[in-house]
Amino acid sequence: MSMGLKKSLLMASMVASITGCNLTVQVVDNEGNENTGGNVVSVDGNIDCPDVACSFEYPGFTTKVTLTASASQGYEFGGYTDADKNCSNGAENSLETGVCVTTSSSPKTIVATFIDQSTIDYCPDDPEDNCLENPNGDFDGDGVINSEDACPSDNPDSCPAGDLDGDGQTNEQDLCPLDATNTCDEGDSDGDGILNGADVCPLDPNNNCIENPQGDLDGDGTVNADDPCPSDNPDSCPVGDLDGDGVTNENDICPENADDLCPAGDTDSDGITDADDLCLNDATNNCLNNPNGDLDGDGVINGEDVCPSDNPDSCPAGDLDGDGTNNGDDVCPTDPTDACPEGDTDNDGINNGDDLCPTDASNNCLDNPNGDFDGDGQTNANDPCPSNNPDSCPAGDLDNDGVINQTDNCPSNANSNQANNDGDSLGDVCDNDDDNDGAADGSDCQPMDSSVYPGAQEIPDGKDNNCNGSIDEGTELRPPTDLRKVDSGCCNTWGEFEWTPTPFNDGYEIHMDGFFGGGCLTDHSAVINGQVGRGRVTAFGLCLGSQYNVKIRARRNGQWSAWSPTIRIRL
């Protein structure tokens, strides 16, 4: 046989084998219904099943065909059957992406299965099916289903991928994640490269605002820090000095004239020009220069007043006390009885200035050290309470216990030792509540112990705190109640729990126990210090999605309570 004839027969054989190899795709749901649950397409478009075409012939040997499965509303892709093991995830079926590459040199049928989501129990422990695993649930209750929610467990969306302020930037990218205008200290509102918190002028990229001491807001050549009117050019504000005479505008009679020449001015606005005004700064014209005025308001015009600026007339020519003697000649010009130091008020022959008792002719006043003002037989100089009989003043000693009234915590009850159990202002002998606990000593079963009184809170201290005859009742060491899982995550894997604390504890221990059939079998515990109601167990061996039996117990002063009843959770 010639070589040409052999080559022709071989090519014919190859064409025959190629045209006999085709790929068929079937779409079914998990109940066996055909053409239900989704569709499958190939990259080249030859397969679009079940809508257009579910099979085509390979154009050559071992042609690779990439298939993409898309689930309909209410379904999810369950995988292929009879696909090659070079799928996108290295397995025979790609459940995550629904993409698989198949190669063949012979006819082949591939079945794509779609699962009706209504037949899937995503949340076996939640009758409401509102867990994170349910793509159609709304775990955080923000109105967005889990599969479309950037932060399915946060409301509002505070996780890194969320957008709390709705400005189009994720929280982890946003300088001001709570402020859509980015005006927080970490933002840069004016885009000058200086963060708002350090920017003197956060809204002005030129930094020429009034708050910048080195800026020149009004452009007058004077920096703001040195400019009396930083926003006025020229300096026309009240504290400025337009005429440069050293007087601020608000105090300058002629603010625009350095020589204060204001021919038409009227300083006191009384209708009289300054040049003709007897009282330039007084609109009532009641100054000393006006002879017809009455400056001191005593009813006598200035031109006829002995003391025109004094009311009453205290000048030397006046008579303040009206005793007929001019002030200049009067021993006591302000006292018609002449009781001033130079006078003798009590007429005892001693001038008031030298008289120990200027109003008492007998000189038995407190100021006389040799007098006995209270009549107790002691001279004023030797009497601790010269005006009290008996001696009840602070320096006296009413109860004669050797402690003066001023420092005696029971001034009317003798107690030389000054015993005072509660340290208040009353000593024990006169204090009706010696431990200051609000209960009178007569009704207090321990009147010297402030932690014990009727109605007190019973605490585990070995005392009868509430005086009911029982010690530490109701304070037994007990495990907390209402243990529940509130969150979980990785990595390391962790579970967050809450509970209702029992009183007087200083710590809690949570124990997680894996079991056969629940997933990972490891056991883990965590001790949470303090009187708290929330804690976390974190361990490398914990497994998300596994079930655990969880219990908790309480600690007090190194002693542990019994374990609480066990709950079962899925991490």
mmCIF file of C-alpha atoms in Angstrom, residues 72-203:
data_model
loop_
_atom_site.group_PDB
_atom_site.id
_atom_site.type_symbol
_atom_site.label_atom_id
_atom_site.label_comp_id
_atom_site.label_asym_id
_atom_site.label_seq_id
_atom_site.Cartn_x
_atom_site.Cartn_y
_atom_site.Cartn_z
ATOM 1 C CA SER A 72 -32.140 29.933 40.100
ATOM 2 C CA GLN A 73 -33.837 31.967 42.872
ATOM 3 C CA GLY A 74 -34.459 29.656 45.840
ATOM 4 C CA TYR A 75 -31.875 27.048 44.730
ATOM 5 C CA GLU A 76 -28.158 26.499 45.212
ATOM 6 C CA PHE A 77 -25.699 24.525 43.111
ATOM 7 C CA GLY A 78 -25.084 21.016 44.440
ATOM 8 C CA GLY A 79 -22.341 19.795 42.095
ATOM 9 C CA TYR A 80 -21.675 17.810 38.910
ATOM 10 C CA THR A 81 -21.561 14.086 38.357
ATOM 11 C CA ASP A 82 -19.100 12.373 36.026
ATOM 12 C CA ALA A 83 -16.908 15.493 35.703
ATOM 13 C CA ASP A 84 -13.128 15.293 35.381
ATOM 14 C CA LYS A 85 -10.905 15.882 38.448
ATOM 15 C CA ASN A 86 -9.398 19.111 37.230
ATOM 16 C CA CYS A 87 -12.131 21.415 38.495
ATOM 17 C CA SER A 88 -11.322 24.886 39.813
ATOM 18 C CA ASN A 89 -10.979 23.669 43.409
ATOM 19 C CA GLY A 90 -9.127 20.454 42.592
ATOM 20 C CA ALA A 91 -12.094 18.224 43.414
ATOM 21 C CA GLU A 92 -14.491 16.324 41.221
ATOM 22 C CA ASN A 93 -17.341 18.727 41.967
ATOM 23 C CA SER A 94 -16.943 22.443 42.605
ATOM 24 C CA LEU A 95 -19.647 23.314 45.150
ATOM 25 C CA GLU A 96 -18.405 26.855 45.816
ATOM 26 C CA THR A 97 -18.010 28.244 42.313
ATOM 27 C CA GLY A 98 -20.035 25.873 40.209
ATOM 28 C CA VAL A 99 -17.252 25.804 37.607
ATOM 29 C CA CYS A 100 -15.774 22.545 36.284
ATOM 30 C CA VAL A 101 -13.592 21.680 33.269
ATOM 31 C CA THR A 102 -14.287 18.429 31.516
ATOM 32 C CA THR A 103 -12.190 16.708 28.861
ATOM 33 C CA SER A 104 -13.081 13.693 26.802
ATOM 34 C CA SER A 105 -12.455 11.982 23.519
ATOM 35 C CA SER A 106 -15.703 9.989 23.708
ATOM 36 C CA PRO A 107 -19.377 10.798 24.264
ATOM 37 C CA LYS A 108 -20.129 11.901 27.824
ATOM 38 C CA THR A 109 -23.142 12.985 29.860
ATOM 39 C CA ILE A 110 -22.646 15.327 32.864
ATOM 40 C CA VAL A 111 -25.467 15.891 35.372
ATOM 41 C CA ALA A 112 -25.624 19.273 37.194
ATOM 42 C CA THR A 113 -27.687 19.047 40.381
ATOM 43 C CA PHE A 114 -29.380 22.077 42.023
ATOM 44 C CA ILE A 115 -30.751 21.896 45.577
ATOM 45 C CA ASP A 116 -34.048 23.486 46.564
ATOM 46 C CA GLN A 117 -33.104 25.760 49.485
ATOM 47 C CA SER A 118 -36.500 25.257 51.090
ATOM 48 C CA THR A 119 -35.505 21.625 51.697
ATOM 49 C CA ILE A 120 -32.248 22.611 53.452
ATOM 50 C CA ASP A 121 -32.204 23.186 57.203
ATOM 51 C CA TYR A 122 -29.428 25.792 57.539
ATOM 52 C CA CYS A 123 -30.196 26.362 61.203
ATOM 53 C CA PRO A 124 -30.929 23.000 62.879
ATOM 54 C CA ASP A 125 -30.881 24.667 66.310
ATOM 55 C CA ASP A 126 -33.095 27.646 65.381
ATOM 56 C CA PRO A 127 -36.788 27.029 64.581
ATOM 57 C CA GLU A 128 -36.897 30.528 63.033
ATOM 58 C CA ASP A 129 -33.995 29.622 60.647
ATOM 59 C CA ASN A 130 -32.410 33.023 61.385
ATOM 60 C CA CYS A 131 -28.759 31.978 61.712
ATOM 61 C CA LEU A 132 -25.710 33.235 59.830
ATOM 62 C CA GLU A 133 -25.596 30.051 57.712
ATOM 63 C CA ASN A 134 -28.992 30.795 56.107
ATOM 64 C CA PRO A 135 -28.248 32.979 53.042
ATOM 65 C CA ASN A 136 -31.848 34.229 52.971
ATOM 66 C CA GLY A 137 -31.974 34.996 56.720
ATOM 67 C CA ASP A 138 -31.363 38.433 58.271
ATOM 68 C CA PHE A 139 -29.258 37.549 61.320
ATOM 69 C CA ASP A 140 -28.580 41.148 62.448
ATOM 70 C CA GLY A 141 -32.104 42.400 61.626
ATOM 71 C CA ASP A 142 -30.978 45.311 59.421
ATOM 72 C CA GLY A 143 -33.307 44.462 56.507
ATOM 73 C CA VAL A 144 -30.541 42.993 54.297
ATOM 74 C CA ILE A 145 -30.387 39.207 53.837
ATOM 75 C CA ASN A 146 -27.190 37.492 54.988
ATOM 76 C CA SER A 147 -25.957 36.644 51.467
ATOM 77 C CA GLU A 148 -26.094 40.340 50.446
ATOM 78 C CA ASP A 149 -25.051 41.890 53.788
ATOM 79 C CA ALA A 150 -21.460 43.162 54.056
ATOM 80 C CA CYS A 151 -21.663 42.658 57.836
ATOM 81 C CA PRO A 152 -24.312 39.961 58.346
ATOM 82 C CA SER A 153 -23.789 39.854 62.142
ATOM 83 C CA ASP A 154 -23.515 43.648 62.774
ATOM 84 C CA ASN A 155 -26.306 46.226 62.867
ATOM 85 C CA PRO A 156 -25.238 48.870 62.025
ATOM 86 C CA ASP A 157 -22.573 47.485 59.667
ATOM 87 C CA SER A 158 -19.535 48.170 61.881
ATOM 88 C CA CYS A 159 -17.291 45.384 60.550
ATOM 89 C CA PRO A 160 -14.265 46.327 58.331
ATOM 90 C CA ALA A 161 -16.171 45.622 55.096
ATOM 91 C CA GLY A 162 -19.183 47.740 56.148
ATOM 92 C CA ASP A 163 -19.877 51.424 55.441
ATOM 93 C CA LEU A 164 -21.284 52.988 58.643
ATOM 94 C CA ASP A 165 -21.489 56.574 57.340
ATOM 95 C CA GLY A 166 -22.684 55.636 53.832
ATOM 96 C CA ASP A 167 -19.972 57.587 51.992
ATOM 97 C CA GLY A 168 -19.042 54.707 49.671
ATOM 98 C CA GLN A 169 -15.856 53.800 51.549
ATOM 99 C CA THR A 170 -15.566 50.664 53.658
ATOM 100 C CA ASN A 171 -14.953 51.218 57.364
ATOM 101 C CA GLU A 172 -11.377 49.889 57.136
ATOM 102 C CA GLN A 173 -10.585 52.347 54.286
ATOM 103 C CA ASP A 174 -12.462 55.338 55.735
ATOM 104 C CA LEU A 175 -10.470 57.889 57.789
ATOM 105 C CA CYS A 176 -13.754 58.970 59.419
ATOM 106 C CA PRO A 177 -15.942 55.842 59.389
ATOM 107 C CA LEU A 178 -18.729 57.592 61.371
ATOM 108 C CA ASP A 179 -18.731 60.888 59.432
ATOM 109 C CA ALA A 180 -19.719 61.006 55.763
ATOM 110 C CA THR A 181 -18.212 64.526 55.459
ATOM 111 C CA ASN A 182 -14.860 63.283 56.851
ATOM 112 C CA THR A 183 -14.609 66.259 59.248
ATOM 113 C CA CYS A 184 -13.343 64.202 62.199
ATOM 114 C CA ASP A 185 -9.858 64.797 63.638
ATOM 115 C CA GLU A 186 -8.421 61.993 61.458
ATOM 116 C CA GLY A 187 -9.898 63.502 58.270
ATOM 117 C CA ASP A 188 -8.528 66.231 55.975
ATOM 118 C CA SER A 189 -11.536 68.429 55.113
ATOM 119 C CA ASP A 190 -9.614 71.012 53.062
ATOM 120 C CA GLY A 191 -7.289 68.498 51.338
ATOM 121 C CA ASP A 192 -4.098 70.311 52.338
ATOM 122 C CA GLY A 193 -2.376 67.150 53.601
ATOM 123 C CA ILE A 194 -2.823 68.145 57.270
ATOM 124 C CA LEU A 195 -5.264 66.089 59.337
ATOM 125 C CA ASN A 196 -8.135 68.112 60.844
ATOM 126 C CA GLY A 197 -6.969 67.387 64.410
ATOM 127 C CA ALA A 198 -3.621 69.124 63.709
ATOM 128 C CA ASP A 199 -4.873 71.718 61.150
ATOM 129 C CA VAL A 200 -5.196 75.292 62.467
ATOM 130 C CA CYS A 201 -7.532 76.009 59.542
ATOM 131 C CA PRO A 202 -9.221 72.665 58.775
ATOM 132 C CA LEU A 203 -11.531 74.224 56.117
#
